[in-house]
């Protein structure tokens, strides 16, 4: 509930805006929902106003313009509810001829197990390993969303690798692990004047780079616009990420 689907769709939409083909295996949302979310975000129109039919003439104009732009983008949405990792792999290989650039799986826990007789951690291990080999074989970027354990919410601290749900194979097979940290009561930081106290950060969310096989780890400050379900760089400027040590 922190916006992982919103961020993934935003990234896929950006890839498609560059003329590349993006494939979204959406096991939770319909293609219509994904499209309208992207259109509202691009048009900067409140999605609630669209759902309730309370659009202003200016909103309608911006939505029509955004729909025209969105219609030109190459985004394929797969909504099969019983999709297995093998079926997904076959689809990715088939789309390679169309210039496939990015695959988004939303989300790992909803993929149908190939063998339901084995334990859950073995099912997830098979899925992540298959996706890893698929990425190596095709060279296509795979963004696989997954849920965190309840402990992540209960701790009220930035999520960590051990919070990944169901299997350690997720951390093992992933080249990069990103977490969205967006607590309801705001992000807490150490008070520079008194380390025993906490202060509230000015930015509402962070993107944490918890693992990166070919680079460093750290965090980016993010802004969050809930009415259009959109993330952006805090202050609208991309800053070099800050090492975790500085927030210890």
PDB file of C-alpha atoms in Angstrom:
ATOM      1  CA  UNK A   1       0.000   0.000   0.000  1.00  0.00           C
ATOM      2  CA  UNK A   2       2.946   2.393  -0.276  1.00  0.00           C
ATOM      3  CA  UNK A   3       2.771   2.800  -4.050  1.00  0.00           C
ATOM      4  CA  UNK A   4       4.866   0.012  -5.578  1.00  0.00           C
ATOM      5  CA  UNK A   5       2.399  -0.508  -8.447  1.00  0.00           C
ATOM      6  CA  UNK A   6       2.168   3.244  -9.036  1.00  0.00           C
ATOM      7  CA  UNK A   7       5.945   3.594  -9.284  1.00  0.00           C
ATOM      8  CA  UNK A   8       6.304   0.542 -11.540  1.00  0.00           C
ATOM      9  CA  UNK A   9       3.594   1.790 -13.918  1.00  0.00           C
ATOM     10  CA  UNK A  10       5.228   5.215 -13.941  1.00  0.00           C
ATOM     11  CA  UNK A  11       8.568   3.652 -14.929  1.00  0.00           C
ATOM     12  CA  UNK A  12       6.900   1.520 -17.625  1.00  0.00           C
ATOM     13  CA  UNK A  13       5.099   4.591 -18.943  1.00  0.00           C
ATOM     14  CA  UNK A  14       8.396   6.469 -19.139  1.00  0.00           C
ATOM     15  CA  UNK A  15      10.034   3.613 -21.060  1.00  0.00           C
ATOM     16  CA  UNK A  16       7.098   3.590 -23.480  1.00  0.00           C
ATOM     17  CA  UNK A  17       7.329   7.379 -23.886  1.00  0.00           C
ATOM     18  CA  UNK A  18      10.841   6.818 -25.255  1.00  0.00           C
ATOM     19  CA  UNK A  19       9.423   4.647 -28.042  1.00  0.00           C
ATOM     20  CA  UNK A  20      10.191   1.333 -26.360  1.00  0.00           C
ATOM     21  CA  UNK A  21       7.855  -1.607 -25.771  1.00  0.00           C
ATOM     22  CA  UNK A  22       6.870  -2.268 -22.148  1.00  0.00           C
ATOM     23  CA  UNK A  23       5.072  -5.447 -21.055  1.00  0.00           C
ATOM     24  CA  UNK A  24       3.128  -5.434 -17.779  1.00  0.00           C
ATOM     25  CA  UNK A  25       1.927  -8.702 -16.269  1.00  0.00           C
ATOM     26  CA  UNK A  26      -0.816  -7.207 -14.101  1.00  0.00           C
ATOM     27  CA  UNK A  27      -2.225  -9.810 -11.738  1.00  0.00           C
ATOM     28  CA  UNK A  28      -3.965  -7.282  -9.488  1.00  0.00           C
ATOM     29  CA  UNK A  29      -5.229  -4.408 -11.657  1.00  0.00           C
ATOM     30  CA  UNK A  30      -7.033  -4.327 -15.011  1.00  0.00           C
ATOM     31  CA  UNK A  31      -5.559  -2.759 -18.110  1.00  0.00           C
ATOM     32  CA  UNK A  32      -8.222  -0.044 -17.929  1.00  0.00           C
ATOM     33  CA  UNK A  33      -7.216   0.846 -14.373  1.00  0.00           C
ATOM     34  CA  UNK A  34      -3.542   1.005 -15.320  1.00  0.00           C
ATOM     35  CA  UNK A  35      -4.249   3.160 -18.374  1.00  0.00           C
ATOM     36  CA  UNK A  36      -6.437   5.618 -16.493  1.00  0.00           C
ATOM     37  CA  UNK A  37      -3.874   5.897 -13.718  1.00  0.00           C
ATOM     38  CA  UNK A  38      -1.164   6.806 -16.247  1.00  0.00           C
ATOM     39  CA  UNK A  39      -3.439   9.206 -18.115  1.00  0.00           C
ATOM     40  CA  UNK A  40      -4.482  11.042 -14.938  1.00  0.00           C
ATOM     41  CA  UNK A  41      -0.872  11.249 -13.803  1.00  0.00           C
ATOM     42  CA  UNK A  42       0.277  12.651 -17.141  1.00  0.00           C
ATOM     43  CA  UNK A  43      -2.645  15.123 -17.281  1.00  0.00           C
ATOM     44  CA  UNK A  44      -2.247  16.063 -13.596  1.00  0.00           C
ATOM     45  CA  UNK A  45      -5.955  15.394 -13.018  1.00  0.00           C
ATOM     46  CA  UNK A  46      -7.277  14.013  -9.734  1.00  0.00           C
ATOM     47  CA  UNK A  47      -8.180  10.345 -10.335  1.00  0.00           C
ATOM     48  CA  UNK A  48     -11.009  10.611  -7.803  1.00  0.00           C
ATOM     49  CA  UNK A  49     -12.625  13.377  -9.860  1.00  0.00           C
ATOM     50  CA  UNK A  50     -12.543  11.051 -12.849  1.00  0.00           C
ATOM     51  CA  UNK A  51     -14.070   8.130 -10.936  1.00  0.00           C
ATOM     52  CA  UNK A  52     -16.876  10.281  -9.515  1.00  0.00           C
ATOM     53  CA  UNK A  53     -17.523  12.214 -12.728  1.00  0.00           C
ATOM     54  CA  UNK A  54     -16.674  15.580 -11.145  1.00  0.00           C
ATOM     55  CA  UNK A  55     -14.407  16.845 -13.887  1.00  0.00           C
ATOM     56  CA  UNK A  56     -14.047  20.499 -14.822  1.00  0.00           C
ATOM     57  CA  UNK A  57     -13.930  21.559 -18.496  1.00  0.00           C
ATOM     58  CA  UNK A  58     -10.188  22.134 -18.071  1.00  0.00           C
ATOM     59  CA  UNK A  59      -9.796  18.608 -16.635  1.00  0.00           C
ATOM     60  CA  UNK A  60     -11.587  17.139 -19.650  1.00  0.00           C
ATOM     61  CA  UNK A  61      -9.358  19.018 -22.068  1.00  0.00           C
ATOM     62  CA  UNK A  62      -6.198  17.826 -20.321  1.00  0.00           C
ATOM     63  CA  UNK A  63      -7.473  14.224 -20.204  1.00  0.00           C
ATOM     64  CA  UNK A  64      -8.245  14.185 -23.926  1.00  0.00           C
ATOM     65  CA  UNK A  65      -4.755  15.490 -24.693  1.00  0.00           C
ATOM     66  CA  UNK A  66      -3.192  12.929 -22.360  1.00  0.00           C
ATOM     67  CA  UNK A  67      -5.218  10.078 -23.889  1.00  0.00           C
ATOM     68  CA  UNK A  68      -3.968  11.067 -27.329  1.00  0.00           C
ATOM     69  CA  UNK A  69      -0.373  10.905 -26.118  1.00  0.00           C
ATOM     70  CA  UNK A  70      -0.914   7.633 -24.221  1.00  0.00           C
ATOM     71  CA  UNK A  71      -2.497   5.961 -27.274  1.00  0.00           C
ATOM     72  CA  UNK A  72       0.824   6.317 -29.122  1.00  0.00           C
ATOM     73  CA  UNK A  73       2.792   4.427 -26.494  1.00  0.00           C
ATOM     74  CA  UNK A  74       3.706   0.773 -26.822  1.00  0.00           C
ATOM     75  CA  UNK A  75       2.457  -0.856 -23.617  1.00  0.00           C
ATOM     76  CA  UNK A  76       1.142  -4.424 -23.544  1.00  0.00           C
ATOM     77  CA  UNK A  77      -0.863  -5.446 -20.468  1.00  0.00           C
ATOM     78  CA  UNK A  78      -1.319  -9.151 -19.662  1.00  0.00           C
ATOM     79  CA  UNK A  79      -4.210  -9.743 -17.241  1.00  0.00           C
ATOM     80  CA  UNK A  80      -4.285 -13.560 -17.183  1.00  0.00           C
ATOM     81  CA  UNK A  81      -5.198 -14.438 -13.557  1.00  0.00           C
ATOM     82  CA  UNK A  82      -3.564 -17.883 -13.703  1.00  0.00           C
ATOM     83  CA  UNK A  83      -0.280 -16.775 -15.288  1.00  0.00           C
ATOM     84  CA  UNK A  84       2.714 -18.998 -14.513  1.00  0.00           C
ATOM     85  CA  UNK A  85       6.347 -17.982 -14.761  1.00  0.00           C
ATOM     86  CA  UNK A  86       6.790 -20.320 -17.747  1.00  0.00           C
ATOM     87  CA  UNK A  87       3.903 -18.670 -19.620  1.00  0.00           C
ATOM     88  CA  UNK A  88       5.347 -15.260 -18.817  1.00  0.00           C
ATOM     89  CA  UNK A  89       8.752 -16.346 -20.156  1.00  0.00           C
ATOM     90  CA  UNK A  90       7.215 -17.553 -23.429  1.00  0.00           C
ATOM     91  CA  UNK A  91       5.409 -14.213 -23.850  1.00  0.00           C
ATOM     92  CA  UNK A  92       8.621 -12.261 -23.215  1.00  0.00           C
ATOM     93  CA  UNK A  93      10.517 -14.287 -25.826  1.00  0.00           C
ATOM     94  CA  UNK A  94       7.708 -13.735 -28.334  1.00  0.00           C
ATOM     95  CA  UNK A  95       7.717  -9.970 -27.740  1.00  0.00           C
ATOM     96  CA  UNK A  96      11.475  -9.710 -28.238  1.00  0.00           C
ATOM     97  CA  UNK A  97      10.966  -9.234 -31.974  1.00  0.00           C
ATOM     98  CA  UNK A  98       8.912  -6.104 -31.217  1.00  0.00           C
ATOM     99  CA  UNK A  99      11.751  -4.377 -29.384  1.00  0.00           C
ATOM    100  CA  UNK A 100      10.725  -5.300 -25.834  1.00  0.00           C
ATOM    101  CA  UNK A 101      12.634  -3.139 -23.355  1.00  0.00           C
ATOM    102  CA  UNK A 102      10.978  -3.617 -19.959  1.00  0.00           C
ATOM    103  CA  UNK A 103       8.897  -6.263 -18.184  1.00  0.00           C
ATOM    104  CA  UNK A 104       6.912  -5.470 -15.035  1.00  0.00           C
ATOM    105  CA  UNK A 105       5.459  -8.302 -12.935  1.00  0.00           C
ATOM    106  CA  UNK A 106       2.806  -7.031 -10.512  1.00  0.00           C
ATOM    107  CA  UNK A 107       3.293  -8.977  -8.369  1.00  0.00           C
ATOM    108  CA  UNK A 108       5.374 -12.092  -7.596  1.00  0.00           C
ATOM    109  CA  UNK A 109       3.036 -13.473  -4.922  1.00  0.00           C
ATOM    110  CA  UNK A 110       0.157 -13.695  -7.419  1.00  0.00           C
ATOM    111  CA  UNK A 111       1.986 -15.735 -10.062  1.00  0.00           C
ATOM    112  CA  UNK A 112       0.470 -19.222 -10.243  1.00  0.00           C
ATOM    113  CA  UNK A 113       2.916 -21.874  -8.953  1.00  0.00           C
ATOM    114  CA  UNK A 114       4.153 -24.299 -11.601  1.00  0.00           C
ATOM    115  CA  UNK A 115       4.076 -27.145  -9.053  1.00  0.00           C
ATOM    116  CA  UNK A 116       1.566 -26.704  -6.254  1.00  0.00           C
ATOM    117  CA  UNK A 117       2.729 -29.854  -4.470  1.00  0.00           C
ATOM    118  CA  UNK A 118       5.988 -28.321  -3.218  1.00  0.00           C
ATOM    119  CA  UNK A 119       6.416 -25.899  -0.330  1.00  0.00           C
ATOM    120  CA  UNK A 120       5.862 -22.196  -0.877  1.00  0.00           C
ATOM    121  CA  UNK A 121       9.499 -21.154  -0.503  1.00  0.00           C
ATOM    122  CA  UNK A 122      10.437 -23.718  -3.168  1.00  0.00           C
ATOM    123  CA  UNK A 123       7.746 -22.357  -5.495  1.00  0.00           C
ATOM    124  CA  UNK A 124       9.050 -18.810  -5.086  1.00  0.00           C
ATOM    125  CA  UNK A 125      12.637 -20.000  -5.516  1.00  0.00           C
ATOM    126  CA  UNK A 126      11.729 -21.631  -8.824  1.00  0.00           C
ATOM    127  CA  UNK A 127       9.971 -18.469  -9.996  1.00  0.00           C
ATOM    128  CA  UNK A 128      12.801 -16.075  -9.129  1.00  0.00           C
ATOM    129  CA  UNK A 129      15.437 -18.365 -10.644  1.00  0.00           C
ATOM    130  CA  UNK A 130      13.422 -18.701 -13.866  1.00  0.00           C
ATOM    131  CA  UNK A 131      13.034 -14.921 -14.073  1.00  0.00           C
ATOM    132  CA  UNK A 132      16.746 -14.444 -13.412  1.00  0.00           C
ATOM    133  CA  UNK A 133      17.696 -16.819 -16.231  1.00  0.00           C
ATOM    134  CA  UNK A 134      15.140 -15.159 -18.520  1.00  0.00           C
ATOM    135  CA  UNK A 135      16.715 -11.751 -17.920  1.00  0.00           C
ATOM    136  CA  UNK A 136      20.179 -13.127 -18.669  1.00  0.00           C
ATOM    137  CA  UNK A 137      18.985 -14.925 -21.794  1.00  0.00           C
ATOM    138  CA  UNK A 138      17.048 -12.032 -23.336  1.00  0.00           C
ATOM    139  CA  UNK A 139      18.835  -8.973 -21.939  1.00  0.00           C
ATOM    140  CA  UNK A 140      15.420  -7.466 -21.141  1.00  0.00           C
ATOM    141  CA  UNK A 141      15.034  -5.583 -17.864  1.00  0.00           C
ATOM    142  CA  UNK A 142      12.661  -7.319 -15.468  1.00  0.00           C
ATOM    143  CA  UNK A 143      11.043  -5.382 -12.622  1.00  0.00           C
ATOM    144  CA  UNK A 144       9.349  -7.837 -10.277  1.00  0.00           C
ATOM    145  CA  UNK A 145       7.202  -6.421  -7.486  1.00  0.00           C
ATOM    146  CA  UNK A 146       6.714  -8.285  -4.228  1.00  0.00           C
ATOM    147  CA  UNK A 147       5.171  -7.769  -0.820  1.00  0.00           C
ATOM    148  CA  UNK A 148       6.970  -7.340   2.474  1.00  0.00           C
ATOM    149  CA  UNK A 149       6.359  -9.229   5.680  1.00  0.00           C
ATOM    150  CA  UNK A 150       4.104  -7.704   8.344  1.00  0.00           C
ATOM    151  CA  UNK A 151       7.180  -7.069  10.454  1.00  0.00           C
ATOM    152  CA  UNK A 152       8.159  -4.260   8.075  1.00  0.00           C
ATOM    153  CA  UNK A 153       5.008  -2.298   8.971  1.00  0.00           C
ATOM    154  CA  UNK A 154       5.192  -3.150  12.654  1.00  0.00           C
ATOM    155  CA  UNK A 155       8.820  -1.989  12.951  1.00  0.00           C
ATOM    156  CA  UNK A 156       7.936   1.495  11.590  1.00  0.00           C
ATOM    157  CA  UNK A 157      11.495   1.599  10.292  1.00  0.00           C
ATOM    158  CA  UNK A 158      12.815   1.665   6.725  1.00  0.00           C
ATOM    159  CA  UNK A 159      12.326  -1.798   5.145  1.00  0.00           C
ATOM    160  CA  UNK A 160      15.333  -4.085   4.939  1.00  0.00           C
ATOM    161  CA  UNK A 161      16.254  -7.164   2.925  1.00  0.00           C
ATOM    162  CA  UNK A 162      15.053  -9.584   5.584  1.00  0.00           C
ATOM    163  CA  UNK A 163      11.551  -8.118   5.234  1.00  0.00           C
ATOM    164  CA  UNK A 164      11.168  -9.631   1.753  1.00  0.00           C
ATOM    165  CA  UNK A 165       8.261 -12.024   1.979  1.00  0.00           C
ATOM    166  CA  UNK A 166       8.154 -15.810   1.429  1.00  0.00           C
ATOM    167  CA  UNK A 167      11.680 -16.651   0.291  1.00  0.00           C
ATOM    168  CA  UNK A 168      15.321 -15.623   0.548  1.00  0.00           C
ATOM    169  CA  UNK A 169      15.669 -16.429  -3.155  1.00  0.00           C
ATOM    170  CA  UNK A 170      14.219 -12.998  -3.984  1.00  0.00           C
ATOM    171  CA  UNK A 171      17.238 -11.262  -2.500  1.00  0.00           C
ATOM    172  CA  UNK A 172      19.600 -13.895  -3.858  1.00  0.00           C
ATOM    173  CA  UNK A 173      18.456 -13.760  -7.493  1.00  0.00           C
ATOM    174  CA  UNK A 174      17.797 -10.025  -7.784  1.00  0.00           C
ATOM    175  CA  UNK A 175      20.529  -7.799  -9.191  1.00  0.00           C
ATOM    176  CA  UNK A 176      18.920  -4.783  -7.528  1.00  0.00           C
ATOM    177  CA  UNK A 177      16.451  -4.519  -4.647  1.00  0.00           C
ATOM    178  CA  UNK A 178      14.514  -1.274  -4.216  1.00  0.00           C
ATOM    179  CA  UNK A 179      12.173  -0.384  -1.359  1.00  0.00           C
ATOM    180  CA  UNK A 180       9.658   2.446  -1.115  1.00  0.00           C
ATOM    181  CA  UNK A 181       9.609   3.952   2.356  1.00  0.00           C
ATOM    182  CA  UNK A 182       6.478   6.079   2.853  1.00  0.00           C
ATOM    183  CA  UNK A 183       5.215   5.855   6.452  1.00  0.00           C
ATOM    184  CA  UNK A 184       1.815   7.404   7.186  1.00  0.00           C
ATOM    185  CA  UNK A 185       3.136   9.515  10.041  1.00  0.00           C
ATOM    186  CA  UNK A 186       6.140  10.787   8.087  1.00  0.00           C
ATOM    187  CA  UNK A 187       9.812   9.886   7.846  1.00  0.00           C
ATOM    188  CA  UNK A 188      11.801  10.253  11.054  1.00  0.00           C
ATOM    189  CA  UNK A 189      15.429  11.353  11.108  1.00  0.00           C
ATOM    190  CA  UNK A 190      17.905  11.788  13.982  1.00  0.00           C
ATOM    191  CA  UNK A 191      17.865  15.294  15.449  1.00  0.00           C
ATOM    192  CA  UNK A 192      21.283  16.804  14.596  1.00  0.00           C
ATOM    193  CA  UNK A 193      21.245  18.685  17.911  1.00  0.00           C
ATOM    194  CA  UNK A 194      20.196  15.724  20.069  1.00  0.00           C
ATOM    195  CA  UNK A 195      20.769  12.186  18.765  1.00  0.00           C
ATOM    196  CA  UNK A 196      18.291  10.836  21.344  1.00  0.00           C
ATOM    197  CA  UNK A 197      15.429  12.638  19.594  1.00  0.00           C
ATOM    198  CA  UNK A 198      13.790  12.359  16.185  1.00  0.00           C
ATOM    199  CA  UNK A 199      12.635  15.029  13.763  1.00  0.00           C
ATOM    200  CA  UNK A 200      10.287  14.786  10.774  1.00  0.00           C
ATOM    201  CA  UNK A 201      11.775  14.906   7.286  1.00  0.00           C
ATOM    202  CA  UNK A 202      10.407  17.449   4.827  1.00  0.00           C
ATOM    203  CA  UNK A 203      10.064  14.818   2.093  1.00  0.00           C
ATOM    204  CA  UNK A 204       7.203  12.272   2.371  1.00  0.00           C
ATOM    205  CA  UNK A 205       8.867   9.242   0.775  1.00  0.00           C
ATOM    206  CA  UNK A 206      12.187   7.650  -0.073  1.00  0.00           C
ATOM    207  CA  UNK A 207      13.391   5.111  -2.601  1.00  0.00           C
ATOM    208  CA  UNK A 208      15.879   2.853  -0.853  1.00  0.00           C
ATOM    209  CA  UNK A 209      18.511   1.009  -2.883  1.00  0.00           C
ATOM    210  CA  UNK A 210      19.069  -1.917  -0.510  1.00  0.00           C
ATOM    211  CA  UNK A 211      21.046  -4.072  -2.937  1.00  0.00           C
ATOM    212  CA  UNK A 212      22.802  -3.304  -6.188  1.00  0.00           C
ATOM    213  CA  UNK A 213      25.065  -5.927  -7.671  1.00  0.00           C
ATOM    214  CA  UNK A 214      26.991  -3.466  -9.812  1.00  0.00           C
ATOM    215  CA  UNK A 215      26.844  -0.293  -7.739  1.00  0.00           C
ATOM    216  CA  UNK A 216      26.335   1.337  -4.383  1.00  0.00           C
ATOM    217  CA  UNK A 217      23.392   1.377  -2.002  1.00  0.00           C
ATOM    218  CA  UNK A 218      21.636   4.401  -0.569  1.00  0.00           C
ATOM    219  CA  UNK A 219      18.450   6.404  -0.824  1.00  0.00           C
ATOM    220  CA  UNK A 220      16.689   9.016  -2.941  1.00  0.00           C
ATOM    221  CA  UNK A 221      14.286  11.617  -1.565  1.00  0.00           C
ATOM    222  CA  UNK A 222      10.868  11.430  -3.224  1.00  0.00           C
ATOM    223  CA  UNK A 223       7.782  13.604  -3.426  1.00  0.00           C
ATOM    224  CA  UNK A 224       4.373  11.883  -3.567  1.00  0.00           C
ATOM    225  CA  UNK A 225       1.202  13.248  -5.132  1.00  0.00           C
ATOM    226  CA  UNK A 226      -1.549  10.929  -3.973  1.00  0.00           C
ATOM    227  CA  UNK A 227      -4.336  12.539  -5.977  1.00  0.00           C
ATOM    228  CA  UNK A 228      -2.597  11.554  -9.224  1.00  0.00           C
ATOM    229  CA  UNK A 229      -0.648   8.562  -7.788  1.00  0.00           C
ATOM    230  CA  UNK A 230       2.701   9.938  -8.912  1.00  0.00           C
ATOM    231  CA  UNK A 231       6.203   9.970  -7.458  1.00  0.00           C
ATOM    232  CA  UNK A 232       8.811  12.571  -8.361  1.00  0.00           C
ATOM    233  CA  UNK A 233      12.229  13.608  -7.122  1.00  0.00           C
ATOM    234  CA  UNK A 234      11.859  15.744  -4.013  1.00  0.00           C
ATOM    235  CA  UNK A 235      12.454  19.349  -4.973  1.00  0.00           C
ATOM    236  CA  UNK A 236      12.206  18.280  -8.652  1.00  0.00           C
ATOM    237  CA  UNK A 237      15.942  17.785  -8.808  1.00  0.00           C
ATOM    238  CA  UNK A 238      17.698  14.435  -8.925  1.00  0.00           C
ATOM    239  CA  UNK A 239      20.297  14.374  -6.205  1.00  0.00           C
ATOM    240  CA  UNK A 240      23.042  11.813  -5.861  1.00  0.00           C
ATOM    241  CA  UNK A 241      21.831   9.213  -3.408  1.00  0.00           C
ATOM    242  CA  UNK A 242      22.836   9.464   0.214  1.00  0.00           C
ATOM    243  CA  UNK A 243      24.638   6.572   1.784  1.00  0.00           C
ATOM    244  CA  UNK A 244      22.754   4.677   4.498  1.00  0.00           C
ATOM    245  CA  UNK A 245      25.552   5.339   6.970  1.00  0.00           C
ATOM    246  CA  UNK A 246      24.624   9.003   7.137  1.00  0.00           C
ATOM    247  CA  UNK A 247      21.166   8.070   8.433  1.00  0.00           C
ATOM    248  CA  UNK A 248      22.327   5.516  10.995  1.00  0.00           C
TER     249      UNK A 248
END
